[in-house]
PDB file of C-alpha atoms and ligand atoms in Angstrom:
ATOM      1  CA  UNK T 144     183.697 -15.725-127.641  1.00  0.00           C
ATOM      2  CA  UNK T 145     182.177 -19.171-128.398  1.00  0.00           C
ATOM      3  CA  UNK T 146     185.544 -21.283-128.306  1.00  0.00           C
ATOM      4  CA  UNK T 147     189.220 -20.334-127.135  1.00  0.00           C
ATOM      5  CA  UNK T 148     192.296 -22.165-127.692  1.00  0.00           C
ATOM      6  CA  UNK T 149     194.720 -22.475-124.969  1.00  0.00           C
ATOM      7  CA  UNK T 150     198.223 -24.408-125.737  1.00  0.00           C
ATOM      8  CA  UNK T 151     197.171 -27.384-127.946  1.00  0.00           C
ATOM      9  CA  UNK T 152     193.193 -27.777-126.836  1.00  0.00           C
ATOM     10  CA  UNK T 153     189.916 -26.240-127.569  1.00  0.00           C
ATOM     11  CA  UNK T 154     187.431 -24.999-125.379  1.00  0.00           C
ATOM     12  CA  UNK T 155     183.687 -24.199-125.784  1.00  0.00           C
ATOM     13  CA  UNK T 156     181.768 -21.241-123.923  1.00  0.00           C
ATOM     14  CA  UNK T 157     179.892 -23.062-121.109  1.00  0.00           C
ATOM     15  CA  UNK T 158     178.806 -20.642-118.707  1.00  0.00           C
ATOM     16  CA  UNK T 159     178.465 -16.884-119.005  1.00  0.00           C
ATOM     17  CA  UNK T 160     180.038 -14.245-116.856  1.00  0.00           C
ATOM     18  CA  UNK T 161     176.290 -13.034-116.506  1.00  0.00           C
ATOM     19  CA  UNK T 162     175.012 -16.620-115.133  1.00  0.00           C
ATOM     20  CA  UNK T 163     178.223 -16.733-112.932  1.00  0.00           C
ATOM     21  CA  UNK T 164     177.401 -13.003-111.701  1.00  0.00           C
ATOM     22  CA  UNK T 165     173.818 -14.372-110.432  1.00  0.00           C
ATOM     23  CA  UNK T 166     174.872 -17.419-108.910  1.00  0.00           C
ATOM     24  CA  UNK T 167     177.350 -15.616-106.849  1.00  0.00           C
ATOM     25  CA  UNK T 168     175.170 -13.308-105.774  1.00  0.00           C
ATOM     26  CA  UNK T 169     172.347 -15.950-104.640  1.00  0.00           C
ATOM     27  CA  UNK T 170     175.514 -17.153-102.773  1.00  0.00           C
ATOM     28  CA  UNK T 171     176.526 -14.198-100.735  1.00  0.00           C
ATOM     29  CA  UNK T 172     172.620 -14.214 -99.860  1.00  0.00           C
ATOM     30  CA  UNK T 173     172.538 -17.125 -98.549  1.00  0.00           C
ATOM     31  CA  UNK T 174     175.801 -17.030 -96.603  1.00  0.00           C
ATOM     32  CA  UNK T 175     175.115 -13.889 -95.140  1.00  0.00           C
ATOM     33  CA  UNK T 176     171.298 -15.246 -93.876  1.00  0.00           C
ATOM     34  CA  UNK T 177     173.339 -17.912 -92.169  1.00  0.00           C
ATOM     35  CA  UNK T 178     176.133 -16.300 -90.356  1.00  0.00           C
ATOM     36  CA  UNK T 179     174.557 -13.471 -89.380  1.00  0.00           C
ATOM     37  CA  UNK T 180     176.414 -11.529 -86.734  1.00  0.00           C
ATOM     38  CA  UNK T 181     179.031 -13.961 -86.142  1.00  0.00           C
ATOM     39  CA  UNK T 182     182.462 -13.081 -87.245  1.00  0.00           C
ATOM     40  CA  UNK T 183     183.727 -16.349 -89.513  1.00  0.00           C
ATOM     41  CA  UNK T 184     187.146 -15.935 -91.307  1.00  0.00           C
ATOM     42  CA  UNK T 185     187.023 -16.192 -95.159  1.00  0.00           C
ATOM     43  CA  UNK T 186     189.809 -18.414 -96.775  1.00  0.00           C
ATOM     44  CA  UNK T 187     190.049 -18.341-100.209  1.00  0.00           C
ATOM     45  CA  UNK T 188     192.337 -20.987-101.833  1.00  0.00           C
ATOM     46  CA  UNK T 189     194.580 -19.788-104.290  1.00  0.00           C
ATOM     47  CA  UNK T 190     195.186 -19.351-106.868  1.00  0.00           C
ATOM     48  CA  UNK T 191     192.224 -20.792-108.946  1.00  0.00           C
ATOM     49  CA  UNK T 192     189.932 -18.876-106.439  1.00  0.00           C
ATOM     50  CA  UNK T 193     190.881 -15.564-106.766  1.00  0.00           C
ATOM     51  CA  UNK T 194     188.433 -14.256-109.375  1.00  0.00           C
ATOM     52  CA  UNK T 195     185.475 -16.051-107.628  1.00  0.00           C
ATOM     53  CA  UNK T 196     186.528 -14.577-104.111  1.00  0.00           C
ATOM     54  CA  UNK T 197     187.142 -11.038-105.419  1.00  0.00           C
ATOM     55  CA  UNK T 198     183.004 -11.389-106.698  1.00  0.00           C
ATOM     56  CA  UNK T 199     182.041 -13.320-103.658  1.00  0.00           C
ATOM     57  CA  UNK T 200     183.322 -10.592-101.150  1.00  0.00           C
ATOM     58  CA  UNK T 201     182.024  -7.657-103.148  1.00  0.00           C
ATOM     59  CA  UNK T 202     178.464  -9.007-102.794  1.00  0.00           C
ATOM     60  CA  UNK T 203     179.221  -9.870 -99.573  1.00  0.00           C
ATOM     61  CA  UNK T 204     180.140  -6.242 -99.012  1.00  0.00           C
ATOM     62  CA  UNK T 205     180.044  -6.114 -94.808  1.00  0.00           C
ATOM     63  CA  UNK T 206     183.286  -6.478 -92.559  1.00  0.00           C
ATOM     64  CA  UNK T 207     184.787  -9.616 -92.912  1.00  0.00           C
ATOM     65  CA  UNK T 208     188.006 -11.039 -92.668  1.00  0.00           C
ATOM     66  CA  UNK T 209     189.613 -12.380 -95.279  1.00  0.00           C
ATOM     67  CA  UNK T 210     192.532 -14.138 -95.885  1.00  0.00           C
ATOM     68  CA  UNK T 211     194.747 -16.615 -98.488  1.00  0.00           C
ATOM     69  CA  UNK T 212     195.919 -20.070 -98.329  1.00  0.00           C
ATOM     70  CA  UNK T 213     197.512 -22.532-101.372  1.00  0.00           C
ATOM     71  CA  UNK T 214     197.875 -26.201-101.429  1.00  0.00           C
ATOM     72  CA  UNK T 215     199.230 -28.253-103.693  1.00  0.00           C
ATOM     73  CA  UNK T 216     196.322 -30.286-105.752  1.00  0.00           C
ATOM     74  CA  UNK T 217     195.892 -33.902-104.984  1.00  0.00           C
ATOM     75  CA  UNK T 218     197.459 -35.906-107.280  1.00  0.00           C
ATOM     76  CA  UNK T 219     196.965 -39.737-107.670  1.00  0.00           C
ATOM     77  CA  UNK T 220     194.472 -42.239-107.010  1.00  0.00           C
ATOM     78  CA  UNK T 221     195.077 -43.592-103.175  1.00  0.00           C
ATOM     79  CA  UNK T 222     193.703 -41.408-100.021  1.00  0.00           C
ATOM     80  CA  UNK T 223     196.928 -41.987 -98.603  1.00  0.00           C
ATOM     81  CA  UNK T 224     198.596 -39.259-101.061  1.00  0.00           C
ATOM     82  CA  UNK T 225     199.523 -35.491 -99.473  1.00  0.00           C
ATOM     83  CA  UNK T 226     198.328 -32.325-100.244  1.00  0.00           C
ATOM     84  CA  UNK T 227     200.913 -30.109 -99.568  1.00  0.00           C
ATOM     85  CA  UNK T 228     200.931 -26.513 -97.815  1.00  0.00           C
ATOM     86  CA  UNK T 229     202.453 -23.856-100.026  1.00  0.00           C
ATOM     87  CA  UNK T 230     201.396 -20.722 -98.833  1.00  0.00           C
ATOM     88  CA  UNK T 231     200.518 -21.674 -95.008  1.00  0.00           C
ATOM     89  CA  UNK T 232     197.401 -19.443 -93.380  1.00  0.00           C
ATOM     90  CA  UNK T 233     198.792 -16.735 -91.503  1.00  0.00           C
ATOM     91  CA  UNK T 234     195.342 -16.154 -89.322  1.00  0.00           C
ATOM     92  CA  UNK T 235     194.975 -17.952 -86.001  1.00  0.00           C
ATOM     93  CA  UNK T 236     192.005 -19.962 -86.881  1.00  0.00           C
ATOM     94  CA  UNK T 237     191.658 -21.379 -82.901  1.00  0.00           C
ATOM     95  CA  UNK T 238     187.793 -21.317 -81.974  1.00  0.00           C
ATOM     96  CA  UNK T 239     186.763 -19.810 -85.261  1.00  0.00           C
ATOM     97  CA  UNK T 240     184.176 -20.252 -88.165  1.00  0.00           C
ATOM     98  CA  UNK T 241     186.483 -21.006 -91.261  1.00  0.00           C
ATOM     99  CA  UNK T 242     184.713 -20.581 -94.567  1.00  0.00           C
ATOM    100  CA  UNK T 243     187.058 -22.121 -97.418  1.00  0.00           C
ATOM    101  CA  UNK T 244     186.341 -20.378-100.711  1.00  0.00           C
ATOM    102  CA  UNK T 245     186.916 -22.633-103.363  1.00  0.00           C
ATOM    103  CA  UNK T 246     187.182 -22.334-107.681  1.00  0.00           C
ATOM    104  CA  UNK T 247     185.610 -26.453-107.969  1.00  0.00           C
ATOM    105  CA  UNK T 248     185.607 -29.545-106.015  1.00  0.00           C
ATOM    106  CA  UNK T 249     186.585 -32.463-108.084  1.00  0.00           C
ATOM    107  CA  UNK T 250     187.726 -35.330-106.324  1.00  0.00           C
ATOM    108  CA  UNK T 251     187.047 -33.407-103.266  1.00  0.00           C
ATOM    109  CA  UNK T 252     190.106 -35.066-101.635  1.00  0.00           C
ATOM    110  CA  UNK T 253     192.057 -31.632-101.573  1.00  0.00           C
ATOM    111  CA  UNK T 254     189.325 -29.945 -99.719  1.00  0.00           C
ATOM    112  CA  UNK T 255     188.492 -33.052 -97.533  1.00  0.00           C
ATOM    113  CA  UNK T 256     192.428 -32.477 -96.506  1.00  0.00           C
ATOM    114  CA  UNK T 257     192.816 -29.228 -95.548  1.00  0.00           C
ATOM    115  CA  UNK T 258     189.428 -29.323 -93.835  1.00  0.00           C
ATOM    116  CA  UNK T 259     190.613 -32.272 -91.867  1.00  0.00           C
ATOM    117  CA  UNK T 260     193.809 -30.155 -91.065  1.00  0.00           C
ATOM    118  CA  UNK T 261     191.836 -27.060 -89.818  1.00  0.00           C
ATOM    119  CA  UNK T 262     189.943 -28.791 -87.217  1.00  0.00           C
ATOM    120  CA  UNK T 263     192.918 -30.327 -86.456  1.00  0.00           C
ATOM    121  CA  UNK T 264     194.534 -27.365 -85.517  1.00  0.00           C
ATOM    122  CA  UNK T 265     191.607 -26.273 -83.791  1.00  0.00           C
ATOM    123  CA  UNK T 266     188.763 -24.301 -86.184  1.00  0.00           C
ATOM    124  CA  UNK T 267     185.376 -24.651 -84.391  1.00  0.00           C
ATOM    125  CA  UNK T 268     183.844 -25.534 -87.475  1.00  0.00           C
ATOM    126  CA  UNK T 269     185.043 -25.317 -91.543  1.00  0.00           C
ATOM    127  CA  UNK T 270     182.361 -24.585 -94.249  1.00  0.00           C
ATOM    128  CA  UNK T 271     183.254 -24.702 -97.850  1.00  0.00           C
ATOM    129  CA  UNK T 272     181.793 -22.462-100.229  1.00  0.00           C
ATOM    130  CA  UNK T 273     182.602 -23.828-104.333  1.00  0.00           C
ATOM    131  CA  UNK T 274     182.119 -21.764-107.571  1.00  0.00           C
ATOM    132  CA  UNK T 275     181.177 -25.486-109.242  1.00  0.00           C
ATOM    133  CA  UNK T 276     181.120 -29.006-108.028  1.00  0.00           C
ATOM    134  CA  UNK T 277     181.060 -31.909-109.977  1.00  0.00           C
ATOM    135  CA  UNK T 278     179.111 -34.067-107.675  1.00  0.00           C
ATOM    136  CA  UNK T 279     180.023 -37.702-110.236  1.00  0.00           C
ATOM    137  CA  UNK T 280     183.331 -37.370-109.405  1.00  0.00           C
ATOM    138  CA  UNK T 281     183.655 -37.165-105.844  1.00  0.00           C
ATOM    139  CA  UNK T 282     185.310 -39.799-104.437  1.00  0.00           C
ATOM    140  CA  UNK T 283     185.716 -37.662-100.288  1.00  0.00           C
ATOM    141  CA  UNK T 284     183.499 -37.740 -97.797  1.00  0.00           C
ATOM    142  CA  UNK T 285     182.339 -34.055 -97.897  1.00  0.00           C
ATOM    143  CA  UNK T 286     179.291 -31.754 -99.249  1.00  0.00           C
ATOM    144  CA  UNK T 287     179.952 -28.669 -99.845  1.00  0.00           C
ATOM    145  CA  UNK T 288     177.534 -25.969 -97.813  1.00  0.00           C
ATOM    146  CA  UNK T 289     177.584 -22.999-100.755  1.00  0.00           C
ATOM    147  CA  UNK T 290     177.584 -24.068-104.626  1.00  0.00           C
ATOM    148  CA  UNK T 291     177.679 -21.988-107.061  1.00  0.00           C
ATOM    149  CA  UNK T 292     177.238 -24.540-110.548  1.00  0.00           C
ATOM    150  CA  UNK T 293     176.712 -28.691-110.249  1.00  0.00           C
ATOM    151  CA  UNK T 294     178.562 -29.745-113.396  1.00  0.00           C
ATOM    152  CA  UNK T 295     179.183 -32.720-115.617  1.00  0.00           C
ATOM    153  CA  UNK T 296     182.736 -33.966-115.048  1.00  0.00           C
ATOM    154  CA  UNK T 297     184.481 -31.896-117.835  1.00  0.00           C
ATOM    155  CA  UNK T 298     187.505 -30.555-117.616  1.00  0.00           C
ATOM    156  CA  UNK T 299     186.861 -26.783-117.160  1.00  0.00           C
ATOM    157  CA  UNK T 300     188.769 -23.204-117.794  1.00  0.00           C
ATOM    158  CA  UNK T 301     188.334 -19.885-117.206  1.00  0.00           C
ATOM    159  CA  UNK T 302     186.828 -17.372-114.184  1.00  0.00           C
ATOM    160  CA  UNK T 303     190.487 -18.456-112.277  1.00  0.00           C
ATOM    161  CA  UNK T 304     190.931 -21.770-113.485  1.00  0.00           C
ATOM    162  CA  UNK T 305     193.935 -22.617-115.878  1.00  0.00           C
ATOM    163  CA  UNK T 306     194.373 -25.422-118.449  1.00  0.00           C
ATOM    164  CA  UNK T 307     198.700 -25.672-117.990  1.00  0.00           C
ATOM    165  CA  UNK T 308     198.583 -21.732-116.287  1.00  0.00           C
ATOM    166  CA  UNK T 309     196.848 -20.724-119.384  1.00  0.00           C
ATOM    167  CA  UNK T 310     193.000 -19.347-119.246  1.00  0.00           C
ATOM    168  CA  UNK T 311     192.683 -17.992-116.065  1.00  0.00           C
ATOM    169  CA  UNK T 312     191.723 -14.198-117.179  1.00  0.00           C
ATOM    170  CA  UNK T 313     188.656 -15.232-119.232  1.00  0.00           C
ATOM    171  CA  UNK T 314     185.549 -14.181-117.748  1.00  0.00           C
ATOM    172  CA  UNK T 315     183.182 -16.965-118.589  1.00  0.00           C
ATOM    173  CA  UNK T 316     183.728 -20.356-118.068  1.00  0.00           C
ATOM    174  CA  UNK T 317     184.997 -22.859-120.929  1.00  0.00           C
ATOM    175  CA  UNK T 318     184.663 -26.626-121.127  1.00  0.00           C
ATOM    176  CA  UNK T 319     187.011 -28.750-123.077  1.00  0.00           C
ATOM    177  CA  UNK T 320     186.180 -30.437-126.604  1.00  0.00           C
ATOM    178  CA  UNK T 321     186.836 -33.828-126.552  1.00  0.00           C
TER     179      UNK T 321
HETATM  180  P1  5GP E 620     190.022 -32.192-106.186  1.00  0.00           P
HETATM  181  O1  5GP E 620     190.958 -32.416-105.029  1.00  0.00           O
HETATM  182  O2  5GP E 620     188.634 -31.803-105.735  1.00  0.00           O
HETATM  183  O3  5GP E 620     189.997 -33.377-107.113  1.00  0.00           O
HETATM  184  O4  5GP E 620     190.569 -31.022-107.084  1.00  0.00           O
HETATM  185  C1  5GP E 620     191.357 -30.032-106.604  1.00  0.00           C
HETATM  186  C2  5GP E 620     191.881 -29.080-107.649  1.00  0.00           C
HETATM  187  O5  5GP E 620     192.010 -29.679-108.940  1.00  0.00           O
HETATM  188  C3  5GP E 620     190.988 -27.873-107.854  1.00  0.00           C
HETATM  189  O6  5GP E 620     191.121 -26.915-106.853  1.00  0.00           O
HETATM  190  C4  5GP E 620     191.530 -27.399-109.189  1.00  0.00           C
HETATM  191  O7  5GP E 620     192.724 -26.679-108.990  1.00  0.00           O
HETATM  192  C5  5GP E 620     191.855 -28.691-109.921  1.00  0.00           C
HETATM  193  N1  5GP E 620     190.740 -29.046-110.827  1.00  0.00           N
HETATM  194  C6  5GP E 620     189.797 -29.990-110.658  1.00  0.00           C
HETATM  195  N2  5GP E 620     188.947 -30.025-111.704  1.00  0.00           N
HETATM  196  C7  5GP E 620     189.355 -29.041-112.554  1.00  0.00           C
HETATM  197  C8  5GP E 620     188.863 -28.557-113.832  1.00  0.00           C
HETATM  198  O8  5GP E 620     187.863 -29.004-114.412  1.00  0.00           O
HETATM  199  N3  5GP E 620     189.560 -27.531-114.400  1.00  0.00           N
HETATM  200  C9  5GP E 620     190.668 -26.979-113.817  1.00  0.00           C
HETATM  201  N4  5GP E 620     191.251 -25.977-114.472  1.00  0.00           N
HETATM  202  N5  5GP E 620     191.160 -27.410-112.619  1.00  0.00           N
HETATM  203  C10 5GP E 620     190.500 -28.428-112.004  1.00  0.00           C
END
């Protein structure tokens, strides 16, 4: 499909489930030169990231642990402003290599957050690993170690993400018409 509609907005195809399929598995490549034996625990934040961390895992294919986490999305313009823990991890995460898993860093201030928090409670180090990034928007101090896409700062659907809970089953990825 070329364009979807979700709700009251269009979307145009942007990047194919076949372009999506390669990146991910240049990822998992890359990730698995760099950990090697060690025994890191995968988090992947939910629930945009499902889809992405279902691929990233299968390419992955070895014995790693996995395991799920949700925040709420930072909202507003000030650093001061929460993120919220909705679905707390249940892993002990004490001494460990914590690789987020992430659907897109915008802002980055959600991920900046909960990576702050996981040192805090005593990760020995917190890598994130991002389907897309749109670098122009960033406004956190953080780079993200594994990206899958560098994009423009649309506002994106499909492959996990929603537009309003809608969109999240598509397999490619959709950018919105202005
Ligand atoms: P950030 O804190 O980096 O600004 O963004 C955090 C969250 O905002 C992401 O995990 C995602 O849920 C949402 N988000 C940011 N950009 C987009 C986008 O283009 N499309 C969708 N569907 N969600 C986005």
């Amino acid at each position: 499909m070329d364009t979807i509609r979700l709700r009251d907005k269009e979307f145009s195809l942007f990047i194919t489930e076949q372009e999506i399929r390669e990146a991910i598995t240049k990822m998992a490549t890359r990730i698995k030169a760099d950990i090697k034996e060690s025994n890191p625990l995968f988090v992947s934040v939910l629930n945009g990231a499902f889809m992405f961390t279902a691929e990233l895992m299968r390419e992955l294919d070895g014995p790693y642990e996995l395991t799920f986490a949700r925040y709420s999305s930072y909202k507003g313009t000030s650093t001061s402003g929460e993120v919220k823990e909705i679905v707390p991890l249940q892993t002990d995460i004490r001494g460990r290599m914590v690789i987020l898993l992430e659907d897109i860093i915008d802002t980055g201030l959600t991920m900046e957050f909960v990576m702050k928090k996981l040192l805090d409670e005593g990760a020995a180090e917190v890598r994130v690993a991002t389907m897309l990034f749109k670098p122009e928007a960033l406004k956190a101090l953080l780079k993200p170690d594994y990206v899958g896409f560098e994009i423009p700062t649309d506002f994106i659907v499909g492959h996990g993400l929603d537009y309003d809970e809608m969109g999240r089953s598509y397999k490619d990825i959709y950018k919105l018409n202005e």
